[in-house]
Amino acid sequence: MAVDPVDMVDVDSDIPDLDGVVLLHHLDGFVDAGAAGGSVVAHLLETLEHRVIARFDVDDLLDYRARRPTMTYETDRWTGYAAPELVVHLLHDALGTPFLLMTGPEPDRRWEAVAAAVRALVERWGVRLTVGLQGIPMSVPHTRELTVISHATRPELVTGESPFHRVKVPGHLSGLIEYRLGEAGHDAMGLAAFVPHYLAQTTYPTAALKLIDTLSTTTGLTVRVDALRKAAEVATAEIEGQVAESSEVAQLVEALERQYDAYVSSPKNLLAEGEEVPSADELAAEFERFLAERTRDN
């Protein structure tokens, strides 16, 4: 017998009035170049007080053999198990404004049921806007202003201009949640940071910093980012040092700069209509070759 989507979520009985809150979400498993969305989640949970107010029953959602949780063994016994969790946190921003954050592994199963459960929570709590966060790998240089694009269930919610027309990408639950919420008449959107493809497999704090900046402008939430800004400065210095050590990488960056500047002066689509977005593995190939070169040189 199918389980009612509402029954797959255990909701705290002690929840304040949340009418008008924003719900952020980021799920591990789909493309997140530069760990942009994941870094935003980590920063929020590290710098703001929070508590779990809803917990999904993941036992029926995850393929444990495909993504085995970590267990700890000491001498002659098991001493720990890192149980996967898909939860909704209640947080307050720097000004005390409450907001919600859903995070955890992207389920392997029952996407429609999870999307329906999220919709039920949105309606139960009076969420005014749901926002997904991620980084996507693009052929852009790290030396230019990082772009964040948005997509939404209503044109009025979209900020900036997207370089895409019509493309096909692999399905993901965050996208499905946005799509289903839109069908139900709820406001939902996604923010995606353009991360240089040669940095896609690294943690790139600049992308997370830009996501939070755009998030603040879009939602009105106030988040202090001093630690993240410092991390971005350190990462940028390291990248510049690595580029200076490799003439091939320096040439790659220069070529991307010329391409980017030409695009800005005469905007065109980054992808032709109907063209599929390259996979993260394909876009990260340049960076992987760079790392291989550094390993051989060292």
mmCIF file of C-alpha atoms in Angstrom:
data_model
loop_
_atom_site.group_PDB
_atom_site.id
_atom_site.type_symbol
_atom_site.label_atom_id
_atom_site.label_comp_id
_atom_site.label_asym_id
_atom_site.label_seq_id
_atom_site.Cartn_x
_atom_site.Cartn_y
_atom_site.Cartn_z
ATOM 1 C CA MET A 1 0.000 0.000 0.000
ATOM 2 C CA ALA A 2 1.361 3.398 -0.975
ATOM 3 C CA VAL A 3 2.312 5.704 1.876
ATOM 4 C CA ASP A 4 0.639 9.130 2.000
ATOM 5 C CA PRO A 5 3.383 11.722 1.253
ATOM 6 C CA VAL A 6 2.414 13.606 4.405
ATOM 7 C CA ASP A 7 3.136 10.506 6.478
ATOM 8 C CA MET A 8 6.739 10.316 5.280
ATOM 9 C CA VAL A 9 7.613 13.465 7.267
ATOM 10 C CA ASP A 10 7.812 13.650 11.037
ATOM 11 C CA VAL A 11 7.025 17.280 11.978
ATOM 12 C CA ASP A 12 7.912 18.809 15.353
ATOM 13 C CA SER A 13 4.863 19.640 17.463
ATOM 14 C CA ASP A 14 6.482 22.816 18.854
ATOM 15 C CA ILE A 15 6.768 25.143 15.861
ATOM 16 C CA PRO A 16 6.177 28.904 15.977
ATOM 17 C CA ASP A 17 4.062 30.784 13.449
ATOM 18 C CA LEU A 18 5.995 30.590 10.179
ATOM 19 C CA ASP A 19 3.556 32.376 7.872
ATOM 20 C CA GLY A 20 5.481 34.233 5.175
ATOM 21 C CA VAL A 21 8.842 32.492 5.674
ATOM 22 C CA VAL A 22 11.299 31.568 2.931
ATOM 23 C CA LEU A 23 12.254 27.911 2.422
ATOM 24 C CA LEU A 24 15.733 27.250 1.023
ATOM 25 C CA HIS A 25 16.718 23.820 -0.241
ATOM 26 C CA HIS A 26 19.831 22.042 -1.424
ATOM 27 C CA LEU A 27 20.115 18.285 -1.860
ATOM 28 C CA ASP A 28 23.389 16.387 -2.261
ATOM 29 C CA GLY A 29 23.617 14.185 -5.335
ATOM 30 C CA PHE A 30 23.015 16.392 -8.359
ATOM 31 C CA VAL A 31 25.477 18.802 -10.000
ATOM 32 C CA ASP A 32 26.848 21.380 -7.563
ATOM 33 C CA ALA A 33 29.948 22.826 -9.201
ATOM 34 C CA GLY A 34 32.406 24.373 -6.799
ATOM 35 C CA ALA A 35 30.283 22.960 -3.942
ATOM 36 C CA ALA A 36 28.435 26.281 -4.226
ATOM 37 C CA GLY A 37 25.072 25.220 -2.804
ATOM 38 C CA GLY A 38 26.635 22.853 -0.304
ATOM 39 C CA SER A 39 28.941 25.599 0.962
ATOM 40 C CA VAL A 40 25.987 27.937 1.495
ATOM 41 C CA VAL A 41 24.276 25.233 3.558
ATOM 42 C CA ALA A 42 27.435 24.611 5.598
ATOM 43 C CA HIS A 43 27.921 28.342 6.200
ATOM 44 C CA LEU A 44 24.338 28.848 7.358
ATOM 45 C CA LEU A 45 24.429 25.885 9.743
ATOM 46 C CA GLU A 46 27.848 26.872 11.095
ATOM 47 C CA THR A 47 27.062 30.544 11.720
ATOM 48 C CA LEU A 48 23.366 30.582 12.673
ATOM 49 C CA GLU A 49 21.475 28.862 15.463
ATOM 50 C CA HIS A 50 19.182 26.178 14.119
ATOM 51 C CA ARG A 51 17.033 23.225 15.014
ATOM 52 C CA VAL A 52 15.367 20.452 13.033
ATOM 53 C CA ILE A 53 11.600 20.852 12.800
ATOM 54 C CA ALA A 54 10.812 18.192 10.197
ATOM 55 C CA ARG A 55 12.485 14.908 9.337
ATOM 56 C CA PHE A 56 11.809 12.697 6.314
ATOM 57 C CA ASP A 57 11.745 8.905 6.667
ATOM 58 C CA VAL A 58 14.731 8.194 4.432
ATOM 59 C CA ASP A 59 14.649 4.416 4.853
ATOM 60 C CA ASP A 60 12.254 4.127 1.915
ATOM 61 C CA LEU A 61 13.930 6.875 -0.123
ATOM 62 C CA LEU A 62 17.599 5.928 -0.344
ATOM 63 C CA ASP A 63 19.538 3.131 -2.016
ATOM 64 C CA TYR A 64 21.993 2.379 0.778
ATOM 65 C CA ARG A 65 24.091 0.056 -1.373
ATOM 66 C CA ALA A 66 24.630 2.810 -3.943
ATOM 67 C CA ARG A 67 25.597 5.379 -1.304
ATOM 68 C CA ARG A 68 26.748 3.466 1.716
ATOM 69 C CA PRO A 69 26.677 5.490 4.962
ATOM 70 C CA THR A 70 29.879 5.578 6.980
ATOM 71 C CA MET A 71 30.290 3.351 10.018
ATOM 72 C CA THR A 72 33.078 3.615 12.582
ATOM 73 C CA TYR A 73 34.942 0.544 13.841
ATOM 74 C CA GLU A 74 37.281 0.623 16.829
ATOM 75 C CA THR A 75 39.421 -2.387 17.798
ATOM 76 C CA ASP A 76 36.677 -4.959 18.317
ATOM 77 C CA ARG A 77 33.306 -3.248 17.925
ATOM 78 C CA TRP A 78 31.225 -0.791 15.935
ATOM 79 C CA THR A 79 31.103 2.579 17.683
ATOM 80 C CA GLY A 80 29.232 4.812 15.268
ATOM 81 C CA TYR A 81 26.907 5.075 12.302
ATOM 82 C CA ALA A 82 26.489 8.266 10.247
ATOM 83 C CA ALA A 83 22.799 7.896 9.497
ATOM 84 C CA PRO A 84 21.716 9.876 6.410
ATOM 85 C CA GLU A 85 19.160 12.583 7.125
ATOM 86 C CA LEU A 86 16.803 14.616 4.967
ATOM 87 C CA VAL A 87 15.564 17.353 7.274
ATOM 88 C CA VAL A 88 14.135 20.851 7.464
ATOM 89 C CA HIS A 89 15.934 23.276 9.793
ATOM 90 C CA LEU A 90 14.480 26.399 11.344
ATOM 91 C CA LEU A 91 17.021 29.228 11.399
ATOM 92 C CA HIS A 92 17.027 32.984 12.043
ATOM 93 C CA ASP A 93 19.075 35.433 10.011
ATOM 94 C CA ALA A 94 21.293 38.226 11.421
ATOM 95 C CA LEU A 95 18.224 40.387 12.063
ATOM 96 C CA GLY A 96 16.232 37.611 13.704
ATOM 97 C CA THR A 97 14.035 36.832 10.689
ATOM 98 C CA PRO A 98 13.049 33.146 10.648
ATOM 99 C CA PHE A 99 13.595 31.026 7.558
ATOM 100 C CA LEU A 100 13.739 27.339 6.681
ATOM 101 C CA LEU A 101 16.438 25.160 5.138
ATOM 102 C CA MET A 102 15.818 21.685 3.713
ATOM 103 C CA THR A 103 18.962 19.682 3.173
ATOM 104 C CA GLY A 104 20.251 16.146 2.945
ATOM 105 C CA PRO A 105 20.895 13.495 0.274
ATOM 106 C CA GLU A 106 18.782 13.583 -2.863
ATOM 107 C CA PRO A 107 16.432 10.587 -2.595
ATOM 108 C CA ASP A 108 16.903 7.699 -5.031
ATOM 109 C CA ARG A 109 13.192 6.885 -4.997
ATOM 110 C CA ARG A 110 9.710 8.400 -4.679
ATOM 111 C CA TRP A 111 10.508 11.852 -6.050
ATOM 112 C CA GLU A 112 6.852 12.643 -6.682
ATOM 113 C CA ALA A 113 5.925 11.696 -3.126
ATOM 114 C CA VAL A 114 8.720 13.848 -1.680
ATOM 115 C CA ALA A 115 7.697 16.779 -3.893
ATOM 116 C CA ALA A 116 4.102 16.347 -2.689
ATOM 117 C CA ALA A 117 5.302 16.256 0.922
ATOM 118 C CA VAL A 118 7.279 19.466 0.421
ATOM 119 C CA ARG A 119 4.209 21.093 -1.094
ATOM 120 C CA ALA A 120 2.195 20.024 1.968
ATOM 121 C CA LEU A 121 4.783 21.627 4.269
ATOM 122 C CA VAL A 122 4.775 24.810 2.167
ATOM 123 C CA GLU A 123 1.001 25.040 2.519
ATOM 124 C CA ARG A 124 0.992 24.043 6.186
ATOM 125 C CA TRP A 125 3.563 26.663 7.187
ATOM 126 C CA GLY A 126 2.524 29.421 4.798
ATOM 127 C CA VAL A 127 5.870 29.547 2.981
ATOM 128 C CA ARG A 128 5.903 32.571 0.650
ATOM 129 C CA LEU A 129 8.889 31.551 -1.484
ATOM 130 C CA THR A 130 10.911 28.363 -2.000
ATOM 131 C CA VAL A 131 14.483 28.753 -3.301
ATOM 132 C CA GLY A 132 16.908 26.094 -4.572
ATOM 133 C CA LEU A 133 20.687 26.680 -4.556
ATOM 134 C CA GLN A 134 23.418 25.142 -6.713
ATOM 135 C CA GLY A 135 26.543 25.735 -8.775
ATOM 136 C CA ILE A 136 26.784 24.738 -12.433
ATOM 137 C CA PRO A 137 30.032 24.325 -14.407
ATOM 138 C CA MET A 138 30.448 26.782 -17.273
ATOM 139 C CA SER A 139 33.178 27.872 -19.655
ATOM 140 C CA VAL A 140 33.868 31.115 -17.812
ATOM 141 C CA PRO A 141 37.106 32.451 -16.265
ATOM 142 C CA HIS A 142 37.572 32.982 -12.538
ATOM 143 C CA THR A 143 39.011 36.428 -13.294
ATOM 144 C CA ARG A 144 35.646 37.908 -14.257
ATOM 145 C CA GLU A 145 32.569 38.721 -12.163
ATOM 146 C CA LEU A 146 30.816 35.511 -11.200
ATOM 147 C CA THR A 147 27.302 35.243 -12.614
ATOM 148 C CA VAL A 148 24.252 33.895 -10.806
ATOM 149 C CA ILE A 149 21.186 33.139 -12.908
ATOM 150 C CA SER A 150 17.687 32.509 -11.648
ATOM 151 C CA HIS A 151 14.673 30.575 -12.861
ATOM 152 C CA ALA A 152 11.245 30.663 -11.300
ATOM 153 C CA THR A 153 7.603 29.672 -11.469
ATOM 154 C CA ARG A 154 6.619 33.255 -12.379
ATOM 155 C CA PRO A 155 8.488 35.664 -14.692
ATOM 156 C CA GLU A 156 8.209 38.382 -12.045
ATOM 157 C CA LEU A 157 10.473 36.368 -9.737
ATOM 158 C CA VAL A 158 13.299 36.000 -12.238
ATOM 159 C CA THR A 159 16.288 38.287 -11.716
ATOM 160 C CA GLY A 160 18.850 39.007 -14.419
ATOM 161 C CA GLU A 161 18.969 37.460 -17.858
ATOM 162 C CA SER A 162 19.721 33.832 -18.657
ATOM 163 C CA PRO A 163 22.043 32.943 -21.552
ATOM 164 C CA PHE A 164 20.011 29.806 -22.246
ATOM 165 C CA HIS A 165 16.971 29.311 -24.448
ATOM 166 C CA ARG A 166 15.911 25.675 -24.451
ATOM 167 C CA VAL A 167 18.220 22.959 -23.149
ATOM 168 C CA LYS A 168 17.779 19.434 -21.821
ATOM 169 C CA VAL A 169 19.450 18.481 -18.554
ATOM 170 C CA PRO A 170 19.301 15.396 -16.321
ATOM 171 C CA GLY A 171 16.330 15.456 -13.969
ATOM 172 C CA HIS A 172 16.850 16.294 -10.316
ATOM 173 C CA LEU A 173 14.550 16.496 -7.321
ATOM 174 C CA SER A 174 15.171 20.182 -6.596
ATOM 175 C CA GLY A 175 14.040 21.023 -10.112
ATOM 176 C CA LEU A 176 10.991 18.784 -9.772
ATOM 177 C CA ILE A 177 10.026 20.445 -6.476
ATOM 178 C CA GLU A 178 10.170 23.861 -8.140
ATOM 179 C CA TYR A 179 8.152 22.584 -11.092
ATOM 180 C CA ARG A 180 5.436 20.939 -8.978
ATOM 181 C CA LEU A 181 5.136 23.943 -6.667
ATOM 182 C CA GLY A 182 4.646 26.144 -9.708
ATOM 183 C CA GLU A 183 1.894 23.856 -10.987
ATOM 184 C CA ALA A 184 0.186 24.228 -7.597
ATOM 185 C CA GLY A 185 0.364 28.022 -7.754
ATOM 186 C CA HIS A 186 3.192 28.512 -5.247
ATOM 187 C CA ASP A 187 6.147 30.838 -5.762
ATOM 188 C CA ALA A 188 9.401 28.930 -6.210
ATOM 189 C CA MET A 189 12.724 29.674 -7.837
ATOM 190 C CA GLY A 190 16.276 28.457 -8.204
ATOM 191 C CA LEU A 191 19.602 30.274 -8.050
ATOM 192 C CA ALA A 192 22.555 28.823 -9.959
ATOM 193 C CA ALA A 193 26.104 30.168 -9.797
ATOM 194 C CA PHE A 194 28.272 29.882 -12.911
ATOM 195 C CA VAL A 195 31.474 28.181 -11.734
ATOM 196 C CA PRO A 196 34.565 27.998 -13.983
ATOM 197 C CA HIS A 197 34.544 24.448 -15.302
ATOM 198 C CA TYR A 198 38.191 23.931 -14.335
ATOM 199 C CA LEU A 199 37.173 24.588 -10.704
ATOM 200 C CA ALA A 200 34.008 22.504 -10.768
ATOM 201 C CA GLN A 201 35.436 19.657 -8.678
ATOM 202 C CA THR A 202 36.888 21.925 -5.994
ATOM 203 C CA THR A 203 35.280 23.936 -3.220
ATOM 204 C CA TYR A 204 35.023 27.458 -4.635
ATOM 205 C CA PRO A 205 33.894 29.841 -1.841
ATOM 206 C CA THR A 206 33.452 32.733 -4.268
ATOM 207 C CA ALA A 207 30.439 30.955 -5.767
ATOM 208 C CA ALA A 208 28.829 30.437 -2.360
ATOM 209 C CA LEU A 209 29.496 34.078 -1.485
ATOM 210 C CA LYS A 210 27.793 35.240 -4.667
ATOM 211 C CA LEU A 211 24.847 32.900 -4.084
ATOM 212 C CA ILE A 212 24.278 34.365 -0.622
ATOM 213 C CA ASP A 213 24.551 37.899 -1.992
ATOM 214 C CA THR A 214 21.913 37.127 -4.631
ATOM 215 C CA LEU A 215 19.806 35.279 -2.081
ATOM 216 C CA SER A 216 19.820 38.323 0.201
ATOM 217 C CA THR A 217 18.753 40.603 -2.644
ATOM 218 C CA THR A 218 16.019 38.190 -3.703
ATOM 219 C CA THR A 219 14.564 37.270 -0.327
ATOM 220 C CA GLY A 220 15.588 40.074 2.019
ATOM 221 C CA LEU A 221 17.415 37.676 4.359
ATOM 222 C CA THR A 222 20.535 39.082 6.038
ATOM 223 C CA VAL A 223 23.483 36.713 6.399
ATOM 224 C CA ARG A 224 26.926 37.712 7.675
ATOM 225 C CA VAL A 225 29.616 36.395 5.360
ATOM 226 C CA ASP A 226 32.934 37.526 6.894
ATOM 227 C CA ALA A 227 34.306 33.988 7.224
ATOM 228 C CA LEU A 228 33.149 33.030 3.744
ATOM 229 C CA ARG A 229 34.666 36.181 2.237
ATOM 230 C CA LYS A 230 38.007 35.392 3.861
ATOM 231 C CA ALA A 231 37.861 31.827 2.530
ATOM 232 C CA ALA A 232 37.118 33.187 -0.957
ATOM 233 C CA GLU A 233 40.155 35.481 -0.806
ATOM 234 C CA VAL A 234 42.402 32.600 0.227
ATOM 235 C CA ALA A 235 41.014 30.347 -2.506
ATOM 236 C CA THR A 236 41.470 33.039 -5.160
ATOM 237 C CA ALA A 237 45.117 33.544 -4.154
ATOM 238 C CA GLU A 238 45.714 29.791 -4.392
ATOM 239 C CA ILE A 239 44.090 29.619 -7.823
ATOM 240 C CA GLU A 240 46.191 32.516 -9.102
ATOM 241 C CA GLY A 241 49.310 30.774 -7.832
ATOM 242 C CA GLN A 242 48.358 27.530 -9.596
ATOM 243 C CA VAL A 243 47.605 29.337 -12.847
ATOM 244 C CA ALA A 244 50.974 31.113 -12.698
ATOM 245 C CA GLU A 245 52.719 27.739 -12.433
ATOM 246 C CA SER A 246 51.204 26.332 -15.639
ATOM 247 C CA SER A 247 51.463 28.058 -19.011
ATOM 248 C CA GLU A 248 48.771 25.762 -20.430
ATOM 249 C CA VAL A 249 46.282 26.679 -17.723
ATOM 250 C CA ALA A 250 47.191 30.350 -18.093
ATOM 251 C CA GLN A 251 46.457 30.101 -21.819
ATOM 252 C CA LEU A 252 43.148 28.379 -21.060
ATOM 253 C CA VAL A 253 42.142 31.189 -18.716
ATOM 254 C CA GLU A 254 43.174 33.836 -21.253
ATOM 255 C CA ALA A 255 41.111 32.133 -23.958
ATOM 256 C CA LEU A 256 38.103 32.019 -21.630
ATOM 257 C CA GLU A 257 38.581 35.701 -20.846
ATOM 258 C CA ARG A 258 38.503 36.584 -24.535
ATOM 259 C CA GLN A 259 35.414 34.423 -25.041
ATOM 260 C CA TYR A 260 33.685 35.907 -22.005
ATOM 261 C CA ASP A 261 34.486 39.505 -22.975
ATOM 262 C CA ALA A 262 33.229 38.885 -26.510
ATOM 263 C CA TYR A 263 30.015 37.426 -25.105
ATOM 264 C CA VAL A 264 29.480 40.404 -22.794
ATOM 265 C CA SER A 265 30.014 42.882 -25.616
ATOM 266 C CA SER A 266 27.669 40.980 -27.945
ATOM 267 C CA PRO A 267 25.530 38.540 -25.909
ATOM 268 C CA LYS A 268 24.626 35.229 -27.485
ATOM 269 C CA ASN A 269 23.427 31.946 -26.106
ATOM 270 C CA LEU A 270 26.163 29.903 -24.514
ATOM 271 C CA LEU A 271 24.458 26.849 -25.967
ATOM 272 C CA ALA A 272 22.636 26.434 -29.234
ATOM 273 C CA GLU A 273 18.919 25.690 -29.050
ATOM 274 C CA GLY A 274 18.303 22.027 -28.298
ATOM 275 C CA GLU A 275 21.923 21.348 -27.378
ATOM 276 C CA GLU A 276 22.367 19.273 -24.250
ATOM 277 C CA VAL A 277 24.402 20.659 -21.356
ATOM 278 C CA PRO A 278 27.719 18.762 -21.084
ATOM 279 C CA SER A 279 28.047 16.569 -18.033
ATOM 280 C CA ALA A 280 29.987 17.730 -14.991
ATOM 281 C CA ASP A 281 32.614 15.067 -15.746
ATOM 282 C CA GLU A 282 33.145 16.425 -19.249
ATOM 283 C CA LEU A 283 33.330 20.011 -18.092
ATOM 284 C CA ALA A 284 35.761 19.131 -15.321
ATOM 285 C CA ALA A 285 38.194 17.358 -17.672
ATOM 286 C CA GLU A 286 40.452 20.386 -18.045
ATOM 287 C CA PHE A 287 40.807 20.739 -14.308
ATOM 288 C CA GLU A 288 41.484 17.037 -13.833
ATOM 289 C CA ARG A 289 44.259 17.206 -16.442
ATOM 290 C CA PHE A 290 45.653 20.207 -14.613
ATOM 291 C CA LEU A 291 45.747 18.290 -11.334
ATOM 292 C CA ALA A 292 47.380 15.320 -13.074
ATOM 293 C CA GLU A 293 50.085 17.611 -14.449
ATOM 294 C CA ARG A 294 50.756 19.058 -11.000
ATOM 295 C CA THR A 295 50.996 15.554 -9.525
ATOM 296 C CA ARG A 296 53.555 14.490 -12.130
ATOM 297 C CA ASP A 297 55.548 17.708 -11.656
ATOM 298 C CA ASN A 298 55.652 17.233 -7.895
#
